[in-house]
Coordinates of C-alpha atoms in Angstrom, one line a residue:
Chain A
X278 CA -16.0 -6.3 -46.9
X279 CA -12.5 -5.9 -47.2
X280 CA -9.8 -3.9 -45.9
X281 CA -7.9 -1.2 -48.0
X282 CA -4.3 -0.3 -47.2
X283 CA -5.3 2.9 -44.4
X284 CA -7.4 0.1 -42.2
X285 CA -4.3 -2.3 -42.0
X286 CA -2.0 0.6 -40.9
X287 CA -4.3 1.8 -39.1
X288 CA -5.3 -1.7 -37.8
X289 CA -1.3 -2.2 -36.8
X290 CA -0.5 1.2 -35.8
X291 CA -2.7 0.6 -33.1
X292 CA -1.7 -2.6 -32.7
X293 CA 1.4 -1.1 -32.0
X294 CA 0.8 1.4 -29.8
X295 CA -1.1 -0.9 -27.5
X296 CA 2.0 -3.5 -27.4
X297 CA 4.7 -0.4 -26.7
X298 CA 2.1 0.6 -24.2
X299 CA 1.9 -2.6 -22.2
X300 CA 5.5 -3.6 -22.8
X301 CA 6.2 -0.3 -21.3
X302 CA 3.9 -0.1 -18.8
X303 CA 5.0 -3.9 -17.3
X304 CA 8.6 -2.8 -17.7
X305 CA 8.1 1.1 -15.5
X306 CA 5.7 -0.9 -12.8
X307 CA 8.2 -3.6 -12.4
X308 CA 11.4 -1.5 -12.7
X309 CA 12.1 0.5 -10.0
X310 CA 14.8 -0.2 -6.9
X311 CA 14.7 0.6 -3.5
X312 CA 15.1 4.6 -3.4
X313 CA 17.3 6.0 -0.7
X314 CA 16.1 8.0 1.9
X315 CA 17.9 11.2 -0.5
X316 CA 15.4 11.3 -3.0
X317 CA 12.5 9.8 -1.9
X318 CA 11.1 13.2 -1.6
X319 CA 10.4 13.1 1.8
X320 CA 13.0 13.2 3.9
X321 CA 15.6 16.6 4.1
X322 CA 18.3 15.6 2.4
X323 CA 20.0 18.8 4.2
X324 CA 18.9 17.1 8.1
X325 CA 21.4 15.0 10.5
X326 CA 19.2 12.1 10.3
X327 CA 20.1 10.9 7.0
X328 CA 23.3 8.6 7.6
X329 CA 22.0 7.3 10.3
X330 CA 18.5 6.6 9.1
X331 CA 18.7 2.8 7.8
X332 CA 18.3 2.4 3.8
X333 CA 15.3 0.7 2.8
X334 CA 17.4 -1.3 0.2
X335 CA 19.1 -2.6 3.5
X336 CA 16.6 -3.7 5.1
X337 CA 14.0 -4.8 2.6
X338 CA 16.2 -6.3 0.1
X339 CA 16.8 -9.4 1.6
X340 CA 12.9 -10.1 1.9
X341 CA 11.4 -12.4 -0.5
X342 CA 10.7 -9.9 -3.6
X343 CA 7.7 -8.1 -4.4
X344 CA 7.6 -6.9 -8.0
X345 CA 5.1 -3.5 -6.7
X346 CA 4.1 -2.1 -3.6
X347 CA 7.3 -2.2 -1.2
X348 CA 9.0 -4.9 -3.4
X349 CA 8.6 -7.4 -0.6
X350 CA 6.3 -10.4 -0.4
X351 CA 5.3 -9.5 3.5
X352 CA 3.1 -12.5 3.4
X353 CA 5.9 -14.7 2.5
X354 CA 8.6 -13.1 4.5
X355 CA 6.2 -13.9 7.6
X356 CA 5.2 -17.3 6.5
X357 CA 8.5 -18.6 6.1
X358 CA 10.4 -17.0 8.5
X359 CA 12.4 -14.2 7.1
X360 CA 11.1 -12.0 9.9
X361 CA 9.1 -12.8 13.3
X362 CA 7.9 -9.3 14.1
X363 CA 6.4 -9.2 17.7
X364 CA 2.8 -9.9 18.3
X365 CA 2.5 -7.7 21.5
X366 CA 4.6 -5.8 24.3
X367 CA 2.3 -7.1 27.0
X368 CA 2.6 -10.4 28.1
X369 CA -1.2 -10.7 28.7
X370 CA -2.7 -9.0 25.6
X371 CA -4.8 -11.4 23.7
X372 CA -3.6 -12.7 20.6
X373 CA -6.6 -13.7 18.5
X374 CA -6.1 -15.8 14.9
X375 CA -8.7 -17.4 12.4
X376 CA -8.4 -19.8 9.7
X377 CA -11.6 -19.3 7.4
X378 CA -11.5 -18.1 3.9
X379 CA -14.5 -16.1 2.3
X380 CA -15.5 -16.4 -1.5
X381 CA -16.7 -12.9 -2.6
X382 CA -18.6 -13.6 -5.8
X383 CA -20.1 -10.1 -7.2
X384 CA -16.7 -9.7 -9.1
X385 CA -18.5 -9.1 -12.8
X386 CA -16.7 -10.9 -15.3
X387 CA -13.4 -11.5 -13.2
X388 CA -12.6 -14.2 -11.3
X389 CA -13.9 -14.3 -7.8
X390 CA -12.2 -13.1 -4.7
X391 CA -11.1 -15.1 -2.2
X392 CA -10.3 -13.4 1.4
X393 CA -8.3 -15.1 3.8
X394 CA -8.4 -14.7 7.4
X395 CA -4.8 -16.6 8.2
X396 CA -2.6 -14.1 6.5
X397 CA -4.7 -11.0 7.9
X398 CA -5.1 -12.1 11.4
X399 CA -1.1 -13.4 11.6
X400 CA -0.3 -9.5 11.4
X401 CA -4.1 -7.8 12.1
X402 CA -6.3 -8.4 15.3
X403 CA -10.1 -9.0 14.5
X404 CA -11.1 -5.2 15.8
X405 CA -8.9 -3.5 12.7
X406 CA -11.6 -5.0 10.5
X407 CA -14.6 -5.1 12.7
X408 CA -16.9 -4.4 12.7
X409 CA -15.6 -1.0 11.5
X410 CA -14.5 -2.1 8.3
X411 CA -16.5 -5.8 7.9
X412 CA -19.3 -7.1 9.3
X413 CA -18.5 -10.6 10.7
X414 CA -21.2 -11.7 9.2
X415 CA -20.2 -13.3 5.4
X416 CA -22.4 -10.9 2.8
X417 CA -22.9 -8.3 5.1
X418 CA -20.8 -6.0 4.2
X419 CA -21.7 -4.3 0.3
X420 CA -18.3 -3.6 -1.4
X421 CA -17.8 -2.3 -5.4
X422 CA -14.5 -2.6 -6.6
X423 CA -14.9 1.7 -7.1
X424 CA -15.0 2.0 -2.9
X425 CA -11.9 -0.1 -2.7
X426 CA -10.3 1.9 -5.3
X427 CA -11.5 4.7 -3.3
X428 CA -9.6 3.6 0.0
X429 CA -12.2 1.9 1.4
X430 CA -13.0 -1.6 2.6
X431 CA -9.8 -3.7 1.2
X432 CA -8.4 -0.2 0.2
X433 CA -7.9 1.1 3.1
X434 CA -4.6 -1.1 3.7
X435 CA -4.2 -2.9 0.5
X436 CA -2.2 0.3 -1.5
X437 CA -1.1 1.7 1.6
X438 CA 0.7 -0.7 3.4
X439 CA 0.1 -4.2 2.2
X440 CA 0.2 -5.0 -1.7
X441 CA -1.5 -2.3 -3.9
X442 CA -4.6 -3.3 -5.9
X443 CA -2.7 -3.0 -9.2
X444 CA -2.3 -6.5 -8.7
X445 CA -6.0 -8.0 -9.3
X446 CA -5.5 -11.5 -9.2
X447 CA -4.0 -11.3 -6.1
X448 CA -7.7 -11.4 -4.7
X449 CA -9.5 -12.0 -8.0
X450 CA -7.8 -15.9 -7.6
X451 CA -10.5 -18.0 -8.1
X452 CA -12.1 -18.5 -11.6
X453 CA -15.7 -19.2 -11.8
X454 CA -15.2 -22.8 -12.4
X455 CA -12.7 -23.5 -9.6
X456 CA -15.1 -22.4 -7.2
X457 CA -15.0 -24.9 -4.9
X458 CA -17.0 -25.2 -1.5
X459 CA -14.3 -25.2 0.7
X460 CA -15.1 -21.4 1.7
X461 CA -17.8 -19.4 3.2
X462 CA -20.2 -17.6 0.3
X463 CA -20.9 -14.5 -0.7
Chain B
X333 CA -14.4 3.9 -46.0
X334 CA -11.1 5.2 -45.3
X335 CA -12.8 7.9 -43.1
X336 CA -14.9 5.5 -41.1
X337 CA -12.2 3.1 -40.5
X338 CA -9.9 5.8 -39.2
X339 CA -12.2 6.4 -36.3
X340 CA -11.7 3.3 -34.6
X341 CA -7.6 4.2 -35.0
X342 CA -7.9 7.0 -34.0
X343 CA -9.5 6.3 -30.9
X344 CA -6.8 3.3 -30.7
X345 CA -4.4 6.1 -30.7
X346 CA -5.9 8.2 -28.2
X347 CA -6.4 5.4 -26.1
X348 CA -3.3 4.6 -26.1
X349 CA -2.0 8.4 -25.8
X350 CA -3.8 8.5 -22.2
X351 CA -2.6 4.9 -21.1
X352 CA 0.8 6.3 -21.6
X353 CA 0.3 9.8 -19.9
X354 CA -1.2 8.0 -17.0
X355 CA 2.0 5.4 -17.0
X356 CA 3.9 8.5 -16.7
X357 CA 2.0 10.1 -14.1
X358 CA 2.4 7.0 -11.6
X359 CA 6.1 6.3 -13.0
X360 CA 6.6 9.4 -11.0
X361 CA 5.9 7.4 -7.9
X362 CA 7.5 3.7 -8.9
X363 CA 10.2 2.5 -7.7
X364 CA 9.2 1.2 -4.2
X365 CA 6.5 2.7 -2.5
X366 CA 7.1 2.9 1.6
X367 CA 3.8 3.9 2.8
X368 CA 5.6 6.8 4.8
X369 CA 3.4 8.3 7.0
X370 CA 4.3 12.1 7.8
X371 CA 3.4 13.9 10.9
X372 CA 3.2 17.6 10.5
X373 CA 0.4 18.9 12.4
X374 CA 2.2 21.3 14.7
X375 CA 6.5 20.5 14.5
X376 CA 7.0 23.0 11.5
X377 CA 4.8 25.3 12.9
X378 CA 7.2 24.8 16.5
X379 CA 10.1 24.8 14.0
X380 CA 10.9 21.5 13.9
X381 CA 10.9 19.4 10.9
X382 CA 7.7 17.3 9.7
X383 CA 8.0 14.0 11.6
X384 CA 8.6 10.9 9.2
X385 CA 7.6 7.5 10.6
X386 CA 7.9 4.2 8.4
X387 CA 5.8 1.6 8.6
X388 CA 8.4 -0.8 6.3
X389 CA 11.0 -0.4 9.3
X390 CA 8.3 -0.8 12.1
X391 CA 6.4 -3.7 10.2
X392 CA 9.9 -5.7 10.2
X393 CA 10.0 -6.0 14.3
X394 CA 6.5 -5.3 15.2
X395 CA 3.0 -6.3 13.9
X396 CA 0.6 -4.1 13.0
X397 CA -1.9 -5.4 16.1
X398 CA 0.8 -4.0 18.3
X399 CA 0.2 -0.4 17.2
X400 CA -3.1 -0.6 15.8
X401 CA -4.9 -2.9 18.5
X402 CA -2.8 -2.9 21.5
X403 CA -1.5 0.5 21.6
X404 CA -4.3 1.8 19.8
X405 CA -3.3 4.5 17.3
X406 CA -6.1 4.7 14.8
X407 CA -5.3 3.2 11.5
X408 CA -5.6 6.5 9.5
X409 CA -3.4 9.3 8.9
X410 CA -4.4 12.4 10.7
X411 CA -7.0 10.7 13.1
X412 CA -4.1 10.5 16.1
X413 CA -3.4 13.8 17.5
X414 CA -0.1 13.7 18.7
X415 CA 1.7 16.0 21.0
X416 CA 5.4 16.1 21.8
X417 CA 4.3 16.6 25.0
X418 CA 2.4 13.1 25.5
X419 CA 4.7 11.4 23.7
X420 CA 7.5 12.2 26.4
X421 CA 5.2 11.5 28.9
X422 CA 5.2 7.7 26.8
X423 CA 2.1 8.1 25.0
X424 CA 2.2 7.6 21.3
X425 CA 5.6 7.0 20.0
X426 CA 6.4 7.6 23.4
X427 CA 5.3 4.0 24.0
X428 CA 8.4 2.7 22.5
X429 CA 10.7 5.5 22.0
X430 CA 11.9 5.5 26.1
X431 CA 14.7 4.2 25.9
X432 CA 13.2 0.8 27.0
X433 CA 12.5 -0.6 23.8
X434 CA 13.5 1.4 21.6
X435 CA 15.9 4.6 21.5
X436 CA 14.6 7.5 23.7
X437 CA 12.8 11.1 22.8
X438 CA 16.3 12.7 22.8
X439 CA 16.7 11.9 19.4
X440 CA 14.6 14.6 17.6
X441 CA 16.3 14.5 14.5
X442 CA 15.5 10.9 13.6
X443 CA 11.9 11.3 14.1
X444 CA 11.7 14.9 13.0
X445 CA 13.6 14.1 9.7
X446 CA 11.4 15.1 6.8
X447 CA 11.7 17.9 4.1
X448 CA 10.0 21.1 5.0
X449 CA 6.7 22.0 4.0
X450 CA 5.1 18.3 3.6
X451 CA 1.8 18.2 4.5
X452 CA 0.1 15.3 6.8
X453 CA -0.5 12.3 5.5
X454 CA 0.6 9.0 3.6
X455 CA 3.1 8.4 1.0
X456 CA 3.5 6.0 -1.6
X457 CA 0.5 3.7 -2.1
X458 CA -3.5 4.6 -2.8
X459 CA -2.9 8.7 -2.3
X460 CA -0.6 8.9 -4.7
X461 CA -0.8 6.3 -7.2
X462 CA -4.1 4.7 -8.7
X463 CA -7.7 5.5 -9.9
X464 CA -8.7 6.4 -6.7
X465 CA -6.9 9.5 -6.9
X466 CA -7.7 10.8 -10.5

């Protein structure tokens, strides 16, 4: 077998296309700025409230960087300090935190997942997640990357508000053969 | 063999052709994405503008157990079904927007700041950009 002239042009114009895709497609997701409340298509340009609305570029762009989603690192900015957002307004309202990780292991050919409860429960209390969203039971709860896509289970904050799930190895961190036994298994 | 090669480059081409269309179709939305939630059941209606309320600002002093645990609004846009009336009674946004912890109800405009004719719901994020939606 070899190849004639068309099948190496052909071979290359794809190769290409491919490359000006992805070069393009890395440089228009990691592009944008902070847009101002005037044409972020949702506020009335023509209303009193602009001008005295703050800028998001203001507020968020002294945060640790994010290259999607809000283009902060909210984990990050909590973790080291940036902000301290409060926790309740009642001085008796239970504030309830866990420290267990859970490896999620039905992830095909990509690495597993690995959900963290520290990070969720510094800004979430346990009844966001259950047992509406989660069993709290490890395995309980059948998940396919389609439903989170969907909005559901981890999609149903994580596109929204937290990081969006363009950004699969956020979760997808832990290769096959890393997989320690430092977490709960499912 | 130049006919069966071309199929494969072809399809390479088209492949390509949709990744790029779809690239367009959420550069539409990049640029930062605030997760805006708009409130519009009734204000046009009352002829006031759709409310906007966003989370970015809100996250920044408050976390989301406060609203979503403690001062239980539901955690999906729509499922609260707020009245202007409750709210000035300090229900709602009306929890924090009394002049206690944050600026009073006399404020309309800052609330009731978004373009007319948006429809309720969440901006930015998993509605607007991502497989889910296509």
């Amino acid at each position: 077998m070899t190849y004639g002239a068309c099948d190496v042009l052909n071979i290359s114009v794809r190769r290409i296309l491919l490359t000006l895709t992805l070069t393009l497609c890395t440089a228009w997701t990691h592009a944008g700025e902070w847009k101002s409340l005037l044409e972020d298509g949702i506020h009335d340009p023509a209303g009193p409230a602009i001008g005295i609305l703050q800028q998001p570029a203001e507020a968020l762009g002294i945060l640790p960087p994010d290259v999607t989603g809000n283009k902060v690192r909210w984990r990050k900015a909590l973790e080291d300090g940036y902000i301290n957002p409060r926790a309740s307004l009642a001085p008796d309202t239970r504030i309830r935190q866990l420290d267990t990780n859970i490896l999620m292991r039905n992830t095909g050919d990509l690495p597993y997942v690995l959900f963290p409860h520290k990070p969720h429960t510094e800004w979430l209390d346990c009844s966001n997640c259950h047992e509406r969203i989660f069993k709290s039971k490890t395995g309980a709860t059948p998940m396919t990357m389609l439903a989170i896509l969907n909005g559901q289970y981890c999609g149903q904050c994580h596109g929204a508000v937290a990081f969006p799930l363009t950004e699969c190895g956020r979760c997808h961190s832990v290769p096959a053969t890393e997989a320690g036994n430092a977490a709960s298994v499912r | 063999m130049p006919r069966v090669s071309a199929r494969p480059a072809r399809r390479g081409r088209w492949s390509a052709f949709v990744a790029l269309v779809l690239v367009a179709v959420m550069a539409d939305d990049l640029g930062a994405e605030y997760a805006d939630v708009v409130l519009n059941k009734r204000a046009e209606r009352e002829g006031m503008r759709p409310v906007v309320f966003p989370h970015w600002f809100h996250r920044i002093r408050f976390r989301c157990k406060v609203c979503h645990s403690e001062l239980g609004f539901e955690m999906r846009a729509g499922a609260n079904d707020v009245t202007m009336d409750e709210i000035t009674q300090g229900k709602f946004c009306g929890m924090c927007h009394n002049d206690e912890i944050a600026w009073g109800v006399d404020n309309c405009d800052l609330c009731h700041s978004g373009r007319p004719g948006l429809r309720s719901g969440i901006y930015g994020g998993h509605q607007t950009l991502g497989p889910g939606r296509w």
